[in-house]
């Protein structure tokens, strides 16, 4: 745009991009004082914008500062409408050129991308001149283009390439400033517009310098707010994900039960979790050993670090060593890349090793050194690696018996056996069986969208009489199957698919004896009956002894004998 009224063009303001000690016009009296005053005002504005929470607040601060520094009649702040920008960028090429090619309208700036978001007016504006008037699109286009610069125009009156009409249909503008708001990557964010209508008040080159400096500071503020907004949105998404994960994890580490055994486990977890002690969790398969390890981790100071679980029985000795300690590229056939081991993956957190009794003797030695704080090397590697990992080991085997048989290292057993938590089988937890059944029912109702509200008394008796060889894992599967195959609102005995040979009681024992008399002894029947009575008394040994017709001390001896035989 080549308008005769435009007297100055600027790309950068010397207030921000020149030596602060250089006086621009020594011949002008007070030039240094005027320059330093402007810079002090800009510094104060930058400080105020640093505390702005929103783009609207930042723009209001800018217009207030301009109104206090420059005698304009009206001012407007524009921002780029991202939706309109995308529509313009996605517009297909049109208007074939003389050489047969398509001319692309995106090659020039589109003033319609700019949306007016705030205005200011002087208090002494004449009637009819105080309403804000958008500059002409030709003037806007000259400023917001890729090579556009801020402009100062004088003698604008009647120039339709720069200004637009007032309410009386006249172009009464005297002078105006247009300054693009661009960030450091030269992305257009908006535009500032100042206008005067009084012939005695004409905008100057110094006003242009000041407005352009304000535009640059505003651009940085808007850019920072945009980045902060992205970070805030990302943080909120992360917080929602964390809350979701915490809810999911909370369900996984929730230990359900009110029996004395469960209370004892929870008490031990609360005592051992804040420490760095190694923990050995013992119990039959399916009793929830991994749940105990997870509860220890999430109640410890390592909760924000990884919890890594691995089953030692699922891998051969060579693969187990590679999984635990990692391997270097080319360490063995198939090792095409370097691999990080579980110890490295759990650095700062907790490593839960299930079926620790299945670990090979050679790996036991290397494992013991790591437990004692020594560094290790990856398979095929030579660089020592030191990690900070808490180990929780789990097993369903008698490690002491394995030590006596020479199948497990004694020193490793003592190193693991710092704190022992024994998780009882489900059949010894009495009414916890029903609590767990209700817990799983609520879970599956939510997952499957079902509304099964109750478990009948007959079904409850079946659950209590069953011996649960698969423990909690089996109970969970039984309840899941009952929910899946149930179209009503109640779980009855017919919905429970239990193994008859594992049900307690005289009738079940007789069926077992009839089918395999050699495998059933009087001692086993006695044990089954005692366990059934204890379940029905919620573990109350005194009541159980009264029902059985024996002394409490006799019951205790029998229970100890059963534990030794387990």
Coordinates of C-alpha atoms in Angstrom, one line a residue:
X1 CA 0.0 0.0 0.0
X2 CA 1.4 3.4 -1.0
X3 CA -0.7 6.0 0.7
X4 CA 0.5 9.6 0.6
X5 CA -0.7 10.0 4.1
X6 CA 1.6 7.5 5.6
X7 CA 4.7 9.3 7.1
X8 CA 6.4 6.5 9.0
X9 CA 6.8 2.7 8.9
X10 CA 8.5 0.7 11.6
X11 CA 9.2 -3.1 12.0
X12 CA 10.9 -2.8 15.5
X13 CA 10.7 -0.2 18.2
X14 CA 14.0 1.5 19.1
X15 CA 12.7 1.7 22.7
X16 CA 13.3 -2.1 22.9
X17 CA 16.0 -2.7 20.3
X18 CA 18.6 0.2 20.6
X19 CA 21.3 1.2 23.0
X20 CA 19.6 2.7 26.1
X21 CA 22.4 5.3 26.4
X22 CA 22.1 6.6 22.9
X23 CA 20.1 9.8 22.4
X24 CA 18.2 9.6 19.1
X25 CA 17.8 13.4 18.5
X26 CA 20.4 15.4 20.5
X27 CA 19.0 18.6 18.9
X28 CA 15.7 18.1 20.6
X29 CA 15.6 19.4 24.2
X30 CA 14.6 16.7 26.7
X31 CA 14.9 13.8 24.2
X32 CA 16.8 11.6 26.7
X33 CA 14.3 12.4 29.5
X34 CA 11.4 11.6 27.2
X35 CA 13.0 8.3 26.1
X36 CA 13.8 7.1 29.6
X37 CA 10.3 8.0 30.7
X38 CA 8.8 5.9 27.9
X39 CA 11.1 3.0 28.7
X40 CA 10.1 3.2 32.4
X41 CA 6.5 3.1 31.4
X42 CA 7.1 0.1 29.2
X43 CA 9.0 -1.7 32.0
X44 CA 6.0 -1.1 34.3
X45 CA 3.6 -2.4 31.6
X46 CA 5.8 -5.6 31.2
X47 CA 5.7 -6.1 34.9
X48 CA 1.9 -5.7 35.0
X49 CA 1.4 -8.1 32.0
X50 CA 3.5 -10.7 33.8
X51 CA 0.7 -11.0 36.3
X52 CA -2.2 -11.2 33.8
X53 CA -4.2 -14.4 34.0
X54 CA -6.1 -14.1 30.6
X55 CA -5.6 -12.5 27.2
X56 CA -8.5 -10.2 27.9
X57 CA -6.9 -8.9 31.1
X58 CA -3.6 -8.3 29.2
X59 CA -5.3 -6.4 26.5
X60 CA -7.2 -4.2 29.0
X61 CA -3.9 -3.4 30.7
X62 CA -2.3 -2.4 27.4
X63 CA -5.2 -0.1 26.4
X64 CA -5.2 1.5 29.8
X65 CA -1.4 2.2 29.5
X66 CA -1.8 3.6 26.0
X67 CA -4.7 5.9 27.1
X68 CA -2.4 7.2 29.9
X69 CA 0.5 7.8 27.6
X70 CA -0.9 9.0 24.2
X71 CA -3.7 11.5 23.6
X72 CA -5.9 9.5 21.2
X73 CA -9.6 9.8 20.5
X74 CA -10.2 6.1 20.2
X75 CA -8.2 2.9 20.2
X76 CA -9.0 -0.7 19.4
X77 CA -7.3 -4.1 20.0
X78 CA -7.7 -6.9 17.6
X79 CA -6.8 -10.6 17.9
X80 CA -6.6 -13.3 15.3
X81 CA -9.6 -15.5 15.1
X82 CA -8.1 -19.0 14.8
X83 CA -11.2 -20.5 13.3
X84 CA -11.4 -17.8 10.5
X85 CA -7.6 -18.3 9.9
X86 CA -8.1 -22.0 9.4
X87 CA -11.1 -21.4 7.1
X88 CA -8.9 -19.0 5.0
X89 CA -6.0 -21.4 4.9
X90 CA -8.2 -24.3 3.9
X91 CA -9.9 -22.3 1.1
X92 CA -9.1 -24.0 -2.3
X93 CA -7.1 -22.0 -5.0
X94 CA -9.3 -19.9 -7.3
X95 CA -9.1 -17.4 -10.2
X96 CA -6.9 -18.9 -12.9
X97 CA -4.0 -16.6 -13.9
X98 CA -2.9 -15.7 -17.4
X99 CA -0.5 -18.6 -17.6
X100 CA -3.1 -21.2 -16.7
X101 CA -2.2 -21.6 -13.1
X102 CA -4.5 -21.1 -10.2
X103 CA -4.0 -17.9 -8.1
X104 CA -4.1 -18.7 -4.4
X105 CA -6.0 -16.2 -2.3
X106 CA -4.0 -17.3 0.7
X107 CA -0.9 -15.5 -0.7
X108 CA -2.2 -12.2 0.8
X109 CA -3.4 -11.4 4.4
X110 CA -7.1 -11.5 5.1
X111 CA -8.3 -8.7 7.4
X112 CA -11.4 -10.7 8.3
X113 CA -9.2 -12.9 10.4
X114 CA -8.9 -10.0 12.9
X115 CA -11.7 -9.7 15.5
X116 CA -12.1 -6.5 17.6
X117 CA -12.0 -7.5 21.3
X118 CA -11.6 -4.2 23.2
X119 CA -11.7 -0.4 22.7
X120 CA -10.9 2.8 24.6
X121 CA -12.2 6.4 24.1
X122 CA -11.0 9.7 25.4
X123 CA -13.2 11.4 27.9
X124 CA -13.5 14.7 26.0
X125 CA -14.4 13.2 22.6
X126 CA -16.9 15.3 20.6
X127 CA -20.4 13.9 20.1
X128 CA -20.6 11.4 17.3
X129 CA -16.8 10.9 17.3
X130 CA -16.5 8.6 20.4
X131 CA -17.8 5.4 18.7
X132 CA -14.9 3.2 17.6
X133 CA -14.4 2.9 13.8
X134 CA -12.4 0.0 12.4
X135 CA -9.7 1.0 9.9
X136 CA -10.0 0.2 6.2
X137 CA -9.2 -3.3 5.1
X138 CA -6.5 -2.0 2.8
X139 CA -4.7 -0.4 5.7
X140 CA -5.1 -3.6 7.8
X141 CA -3.8 -5.7 5.0
X142 CA -0.7 -3.6 4.6
X143 CA 0.1 -4.0 8.3
X144 CA -0.6 -7.7 8.9
X145 CA 1.0 -9.2 5.8
X146 CA 4.3 -11.2 6.1
X147 CA 6.4 -8.1 5.4
X148 CA 4.0 -5.7 7.0
X149 CA 5.2 -2.9 9.4
X150 CA 3.6 -0.6 11.9
X151 CA 2.5 2.6 10.2
X152 CA 1.8 6.2 11.2
X153 CA -0.5 8.1 8.9
X154 CA -1.4 11.8 9.1
X155 CA -3.9 14.0 7.1
X156 CA -6.1 10.9 7.0
X157 CA -9.3 12.9 6.5
X158 CA -11.2 11.7 3.5
X159 CA -8.7 8.8 2.8
X160 CA -10.9 5.7 2.4
X161 CA -7.8 3.5 2.0
X162 CA -6.9 4.2 5.6
X163 CA -10.1 5.1 7.6
X164 CA -13.8 4.4 7.6
X165 CA -16.7 6.8 8.0
X166 CA -18.2 8.0 11.3
X167 CA -21.9 8.0 12.2
X168 CA -22.4 11.2 10.0
X169 CA -20.9 9.4 7.0
X170 CA -17.7 11.4 7.2
X171 CA -14.1 10.4 7.4
X172 CA -13.0 12.8 10.1
X173 CA -9.8 11.0 11.2
X174 CA -6.7 13.2 11.4
X175 CA -4.0 10.7 12.3
X176 CA -3.8 7.0 13.1
X177 CA -1.3 4.3 14.1
X178 CA -1.6 0.6 13.2
X179 CA 0.8 -1.8 14.8
X180 CA 0.8 -5.6 14.2
X181 CA 1.1 -7.8 17.3
X182 CA 3.6 -10.5 16.4
X183 CA 5.4 -13.0 18.6
X184 CA 9.1 -13.9 18.4
X185 CA 8.4 -16.5 15.6
X186 CA 6.7 -13.7 13.6
X187 CA 3.3 -15.3 14.0
X188 CA 0.5 -12.7 13.8
X189 CA -1.5 -12.6 17.0
X190 CA -3.4 -9.4 16.6
X191 CA -3.2 -5.6 15.9
X192 CA -3.4 -2.3 17.8
X193 CA -5.1 0.8 16.3
X194 CA -5.0 4.4 17.5
X195 CA -7.0 7.2 16.0
X196 CA -7.2 11.0 16.5
X197 CA -9.9 13.4 15.1
X198 CA -8.6 16.7 16.6
X199 CA -6.4 18.7 14.3
X200 CA -4.6 20.0 17.3
X201 CA -3.7 16.5 18.4
X202 CA -1.6 14.7 15.8
X203 CA 0.2 11.4 16.5
X204 CA 3.9 11.5 16.3
X205 CA 6.8 9.3 15.3
X206 CA 7.6 8.8 19.0
X207 CA 4.0 7.7 19.5
X208 CA 4.6 5.1 16.8
X209 CA 7.8 3.9 18.5
X210 CA 5.9 3.6 21.8
X211 CA 2.8 1.8 20.4
X212 CA 5.1 -0.6 18.5
X213 CA 7.0 -1.4 21.7
X214 CA 3.7 -2.0 23.5
X215 CA 2.6 -4.3 20.7
X216 CA 5.9 -6.3 21.0
X217 CA 5.5 -6.6 24.8
X218 CA 1.8 -7.6 24.4
X219 CA 2.8 -10.2 21.8
X220 CA 5.1 -11.9 24.4
X221 CA 2.4 -11.7 27.0
X222 CA -0.1 -13.3 24.7
X223 CA 2.4 -15.9 23.6
X224 CA 3.2 -16.8 27.3
X225 CA -0.5 -17.0 28.1
X226 CA -1.1 -19.3 25.2
X227 CA 1.8 -21.5 26.3
X228 CA 0.5 -21.4 29.8
X229 CA -3.0 -22.2 28.7
X230 CA -1.6 -25.3 26.8
X231 CA 0.3 -26.3 29.9
X232 CA -2.7 -25.8 32.1
X233 CA -4.9 -27.9 29.8
X234 CA -2.2 -30.5 29.7
X235 CA -2.0 -30.4 33.5
X236 CA -5.7 -30.8 33.8
X237 CA -5.7 -33.7 31.5
X238 CA -2.9 -35.3 33.4
X239 CA -4.7 -34.6 36.7
X240 CA -7.9 -36.3 35.3
X241 CA -5.8 -39.2 34.2
X242 CA -4.1 -39.4 37.6
X243 CA -7.5 -39.3 39.3
X244 CA -8.7 -42.1 37.0
X245 CA -5.6 -44.2 37.6
X246 CA -5.8 -43.6 41.3
X247 CA -9.4 -44.7 41.3
X248 CA -8.4 -47.8 39.3
X249 CA -5.3 -48.4 41.5
X250 CA -7.4 -47.8 44.6
X251 CA -9.7 -50.6 43.5
X252 CA -6.7 -52.9 42.9
X253 CA -5.0 -52.3 46.3
X254 CA -8.2 -52.3 48.3
X255 CA -7.9 -55.1 50.8
X256 CA -11.4 -56.3 51.6
X257 CA -12.1 -58.1 54.8
X258 CA -12.8 -57.8 58.5
X259 CA -11.3 -61.0 59.9
X260 CA -8.5 -61.0 62.4
X261 CA -6.1 -62.3 59.8
X262 CA -6.9 -59.4 57.4
X263 CA -6.6 -56.8 60.2
X264 CA -3.2 -58.3 61.1
X265 CA -2.1 -58.0 57.4
X266 CA -3.2 -54.4 57.2
X267 CA -1.4 -53.5 60.4
X268 CA 1.8 -55.1 59.2
X269 CA 1.5 -53.2 55.9
X270 CA 1.1 -49.9 57.6
X271 CA 4.1 -50.6 59.8
X272 CA 6.5 -51.9 57.1
X273 CA 5.4 -49.6 54.1
X274 CA 7.2 -46.5 55.3
X275 CA 10.5 -48.4 55.7
X276 CA 12.9 -49.8 53.1
X277 CA 12.8 -53.3 54.5
X278 CA 12.6 -56.3 52.2
X279 CA 9.3 -58.1 52.6
X280 CA 8.5 -61.8 52.0
X281 CA 4.8 -62.5 51.4
X282 CA 3.7 -66.1 51.8
X283 CA 0.4 -67.8 50.9
X284 CA -1.3 -70.2 48.6
X285 CA -1.8 -69.3 44.9
X286 CA -4.7 -66.8 44.4
X287 CA -4.8 -65.4 48.0
X288 CA -3.7 -61.9 46.9
X289 CA 0.0 -61.8 47.4
X290 CA 0.5 -59.3 44.6
X291 CA -2.3 -57.2 46.1
X292 CA -0.3 -57.0 49.4
X293 CA 2.8 -56.0 47.5
X294 CA 0.9 -53.3 45.7
X295 CA -0.5 -52.0 49.0
X296 CA 3.0 -51.8 50.5
X297 CA 4.2 -49.9 47.4
X298 CA 1.4 -47.4 47.3
X299 CA 1.6 -46.8 51.1
X300 CA 5.3 -46.1 50.9
X301 CA 7.4 -43.1 49.9
X302 CA 8.0 -44.8 46.6
X303 CA 4.3 -44.6 45.5
X304 CA 5.1 -42.1 42.7
X305 CA 7.9 -44.4 41.3
X306 CA 7.2 -47.6 39.3
X307 CA 5.8 -50.8 40.7
X308 CA 7.2 -53.6 38.6
X309 CA 5.9 -57.2 39.0
X310 CA 7.4 -60.4 37.6
X311 CA 6.7 -64.1 38.0
X312 CA 9.9 -66.0 38.3
X313 CA 8.3 -69.4 37.5
X314 CA 7.2 -68.3 34.0
X315 CA 10.7 -68.1 32.6
X316 CA 13.7 -70.3 32.0
X317 CA 16.9 -69.5 34.0
X318 CA 18.6 -67.7 31.1
X319 CA 15.5 -65.6 30.3
X320 CA 14.9 -64.9 33.9
X321 CA 18.4 -63.4 34.2
X322 CA 17.9 -61.3 31.1
X323 CA 14.5 -60.1 32.4
X324 CA 15.9 -59.2 35.8
X325 CA 19.2 -57.6 34.9
X326 CA 18.8 -56.7 31.2
X327 CA 21.1 -57.6 28.3
X328 CA 23.4 -55.9 25.8
X329 CA 23.0 -56.1 22.1
X330 CA 24.5 -59.4 20.8
X331 CA 24.7 -60.9 24.3
X332 CA 23.0 -64.1 22.9
X333 CA 21.2 -65.3 19.9
X334 CA 18.2 -63.1 19.3
X335 CA 19.5 -60.2 21.4
X336 CA 19.2 -57.6 18.6
X337 CA 19.0 -54.6 20.9
X338 CA 20.0 -53.5 24.3
X339 CA 17.3 -54.3 26.8
X340 CA 16.6 -52.7 30.2
X341 CA 16.0 -55.2 33.0
X342 CA 13.3 -55.1 35.7
X343 CA 15.7 -53.8 38.3
X344 CA 16.5 -50.8 36.1
X345 CA 12.8 -50.3 35.3
X346 CA 11.9 -50.3 39.0
X347 CA 14.7 -47.9 40.0
X348 CA 13.4 -45.7 42.8
X349 CA 10.3 -47.9 43.2
X350 CA 9.4 -51.4 44.1
X351 CA 10.1 -54.8 42.4
X352 CA 7.6 -57.5 43.2
X353 CA 9.0 -61.0 42.4
X354 CA 6.4 -63.8 42.6
X355 CA 7.3 -67.5 43.0
X356 CA 10.7 -66.5 44.2
X357 CA 11.3 -70.2 45.2
X358 CA 11.5 -71.1 41.5
X359 CA 14.7 -68.9 40.9
X360 CA 17.7 -70.8 39.7
X361 CA 20.7 -71.2 42.1
X362 CA 23.1 -69.1 39.9
X363 CA 20.6 -66.3 39.6
X364 CA 20.0 -66.4 43.4
X365 CA 23.7 -65.5 43.9
X366 CA 23.5 -62.5 41.6
X367 CA 20.2 -61.5 43.0
X368 CA 21.6 -61.6 46.6
X369 CA 24.4 -59.2 45.6
X370 CA 22.0 -56.7 44.3
X371 CA 19.8 -57.0 47.5
X372 CA 23.0 -56.3 49.5
X373 CA 23.5 -53.0 47.6
X374 CA 26.1 -54.1 45.0
X375 CA 26.0 -52.9 41.4
X376 CA 25.3 -55.5 38.6
X377 CA 25.9 -55.8 34.9
X378 CA 23.6 -56.6 32.1
X379 CA 24.0 -60.0 30.5
X380 CA 26.9 -59.5 28.1
X381 CA 27.8 -56.2 29.6
X382 CA 30.6 -54.8 31.6
X383 CA 29.4 -51.5 32.9
X384 CA 28.3 -51.6 36.5
X385 CA 24.7 -50.4 37.2
X386 CA 23.5 -49.4 40.6
X387 CA 19.8 -49.0 41.4
X388 CA 17.6 -48.1 44.4
X389 CA 14.9 -50.7 44.5
X390 CA 12.8 -52.2 47.2
X391 CA 12.1 -55.9 46.8
X392 CA 8.9 -57.6 47.8
X393 CA 9.2 -61.3 47.3
X394 CA 6.2 -63.7 47.2
X395 CA 6.0 -67.5 47.3
X396 CA 3.5 -70.3 47.9
X397 CA 6.3 -72.7 48.9
X398 CA 8.1 -73.4 52.2
X399 CA 11.4 -71.7 51.7
X400 CA 12.8 -73.0 55.0
X401 CA 12.2 -76.6 53.8
X402 CA 13.8 -75.7 50.5
X403 CA 16.9 -74.4 52.4
X404 CA 17.1 -77.6 54.3
X405 CA 16.9 -79.6 51.0
X406 CA 19.6 -77.4 49.5
X407 CA 17.2 -76.0 46.8
X408 CA 17.3 -72.4 48.1
X409 CA 20.3 -70.4 49.4
X410 CA 20.2 -69.9 53.1
X411 CA 21.8 -66.4 53.0
X412 CA 19.2 -65.3 50.4
X413 CA 16.4 -66.7 52.6
X414 CA 17.6 -64.6 55.6
X415 CA 18.0 -61.5 53.4
X416 CA 14.4 -61.9 52.1
X417 CA 13.0 -62.9 55.4
X418 CA 13.3 -59.5 57.1
X419 CA 9.6 -59.0 57.4
X420 CA 7.2 -61.9 56.6
X421 CA 3.5 -61.4 55.9
X422 CA 1.4 -64.6 55.7
X423 CA -1.8 -64.3 53.7
X424 CA -4.3 -67.0 54.8
X425 CA -6.3 -69.0 52.4
X426 CA -9.8 -67.9 51.7
X427 CA -11.4 -70.9 53.4
X428 CA -9.9 -69.6 56.7
X429 CA -11.3 -66.1 56.4
X430 CA -14.9 -66.8 57.5
X431 CA -17.4 -64.1 56.5
X432 CA -14.8 -62.3 54.5
X433 CA -15.9 -64.6 51.7
X434 CA -19.3 -62.8 51.6
X435 CA -17.7 -59.4 51.8
X436 CA -15.4 -60.2 48.9
X437 CA -18.4 -61.6 46.9
X438 CA -20.3 -58.4 47.4
X439 CA -17.2 -56.4 46.4
X440 CA -16.7 -58.3 43.2
X441 CA -20.5 -58.1 42.5
X442 CA -20.3 -54.3 42.7
X443 CA -17.3 -54.2 40.4
X444 CA -18.9 -56.4 37.7
X445 CA -22.2 -54.5 37.9
X446 CA -20.3 -51.3 37.1
X447 CA -18.2 -52.9 34.4
X448 CA -21.1 -54.7 32.6
X449 CA -23.9 -52.3 33.3
X450 CA -25.9 -54.9 35.3
X451 CA -28.1 -54.3 38.3
X452 CA -27.8 -57.4 40.4
X453 CA -28.5 -56.2 43.9
X454 CA -28.5 -59.2 46.2
X455 CA -27.1 -62.7 46.9
X456 CA -29.6 -65.1 48.3
X457 CA -29.1 -66.9 51.6
X458 CA -28.8 -70.2 49.7
X459 CA -26.0 -68.8 47.6
X460 CA -24.3 -67.4 50.6
X461 CA -24.4 -70.8 52.3
X462 CA -22.8 -72.3 49.2
X463 CA -20.1 -69.7 49.2
X464 CA -19.3 -70.3 52.9
X465 CA -19.3 -74.1 52.7
X466 CA -17.0 -74.2 49.7
X467 CA -13.3 -74.8 50.4
X468 CA -12.0 -72.4 47.6
X469 CA -8.9 -74.2 46.4
X470 CA -8.3 -71.3 44.0
X471 CA -8.8 -68.8 46.8
X472 CA -9.8 -65.2 45.9
X473 CA -9.0 -65.6 42.2
X474 CA -11.5 -68.5 42.0
X475 CA -14.1 -66.5 44.0
X476 CA -13.8 -63.6 41.6
X477 CA -14.2 -65.8 38.6
X478 CA -17.3 -67.5 40.2
X479 CA -19.0 -64.1 40.8
X480 CA -18.0 -62.9 37.3
X481 CA -19.6 -66.0 35.7
X482 CA -22.7 -65.5 37.9
X483 CA -23.1 -61.9 36.7
X484 CA -22.5 -62.7 33.0
X485 CA -25.0 -65.6 32.9
X486 CA -27.6 -63.8 35.0
X487 CA -30.5 -61.9 33.5
X488 CA -32.2 -61.1 36.8
X489 CA -31.4 -59.0 39.8
X490 CA -30.4 -61.7 42.2
X491 CA -27.6 -64.3 42.4
X492 CA -29.0 -67.6 43.6
X493 CA -27.4 -70.9 44.3
X494 CA -28.1 -72.1 40.7
X495 CA -25.9 -69.3 39.3
X496 CA -22.8 -70.5 41.3
X497 CA -20.7 -72.9 39.4
X498 CA -18.6 -74.6 42.1
X499 CA -16.6 -77.8 42.1
X500 CA -18.7 -80.3 44.1
X501 CA -15.6 -82.2 45.4
X502 CA -14.4 -79.1 47.1
X503 CA -17.5 -78.3 49.1
X504 CA -17.3 -78.7 52.8
X505 CA -19.9 -80.6 54.9
X506 CA -20.8 -84.2 55.6
X507 CA -22.7 -84.8 52.4
X508 CA -19.8 -83.5 50.3
X509 CA -17.3 -85.5 52.3
X510 CA -19.3 -88.6 51.8
X511 CA -19.4 -88.0 48.0
X512 CA -15.7 -87.5 48.1
X513 CA -15.2 -90.7 50.1
X514 CA -17.5 -92.7 47.8
X515 CA -15.6 -91.5 44.7
X516 CA -12.1 -91.8 46.1
X517 CA -12.1 -93.5 49.5
X518 CA -8.3 -93.9 49.6
X519 CA -7.7 -90.1 49.5
X520 CA -10.1 -89.1 52.2
X521 CA -9.2 -89.9 55.9
X522 CA -10.9 -89.2 59.1
X523 CA -8.3 -86.5 59.9
X524 CA -9.2 -84.7 56.6
X525 CA -12.9 -84.9 57.4
X526 CA -12.2 -83.6 60.9
X527 CA -10.2 -80.7 59.5
X528 CA -12.9 -79.8 57.0
X529 CA -15.6 -79.8 59.7
X530 CA -13.5 -77.6 62.0
X531 CA -12.8 -75.1 59.3
X532 CA -16.5 -75.0 58.4
X533 CA -17.5 -74.3 62.0
X534 CA -14.9 -71.5 62.2
X535 CA -16.2 -69.9 59.1
X536 CA -19.7 -69.8 60.5
X537 CA -18.4 -68.3 63.8
X538 CA -16.4 -65.7 61.9
X539 CA -13.2 -67.1 63.4
X540 CA -14.4 -67.0 67.0
X541 CA -12.5 -70.0 68.4
X542 CA -14.3 -70.0 71.8
X543 CA -17.7 -70.4 70.0
X544 CA -16.3 -72.9 67.6
X545 CA -14.9 -75.0 70.5
X546 CA -18.3 -74.9 72.2
X547 CA -20.1 -76.1 69.0
X548 CA -17.5 -78.9 68.5
X549 CA -17.8 -79.9 72.1
X550 CA -14.0 -79.6 72.8
X551 CA -11.8 -77.4 74.9
X552 CA -10.4 -74.2 73.4
X553 CA -6.9 -75.4 74.0
X554 CA -7.7 -78.6 72.1
X555 CA -8.9 -76.6 69.2
X556 CA -5.8 -74.5 69.2
X557 CA -3.6 -77.6 69.1
X558 CA -5.6 -79.0 66.2
X559 CA -5.3 -75.8 64.3
X560 CA -1.5 -75.6 64.8
X561 CA -1.3 -79.2 63.6
X562 CA -3.3 -78.3 60.5
X563 CA -1.0 -75.3 59.8
X564 CA 2.1 -77.6 60.0
X565 CA 0.5 -80.0 57.5
X566 CA -0.4 -77.2 55.0

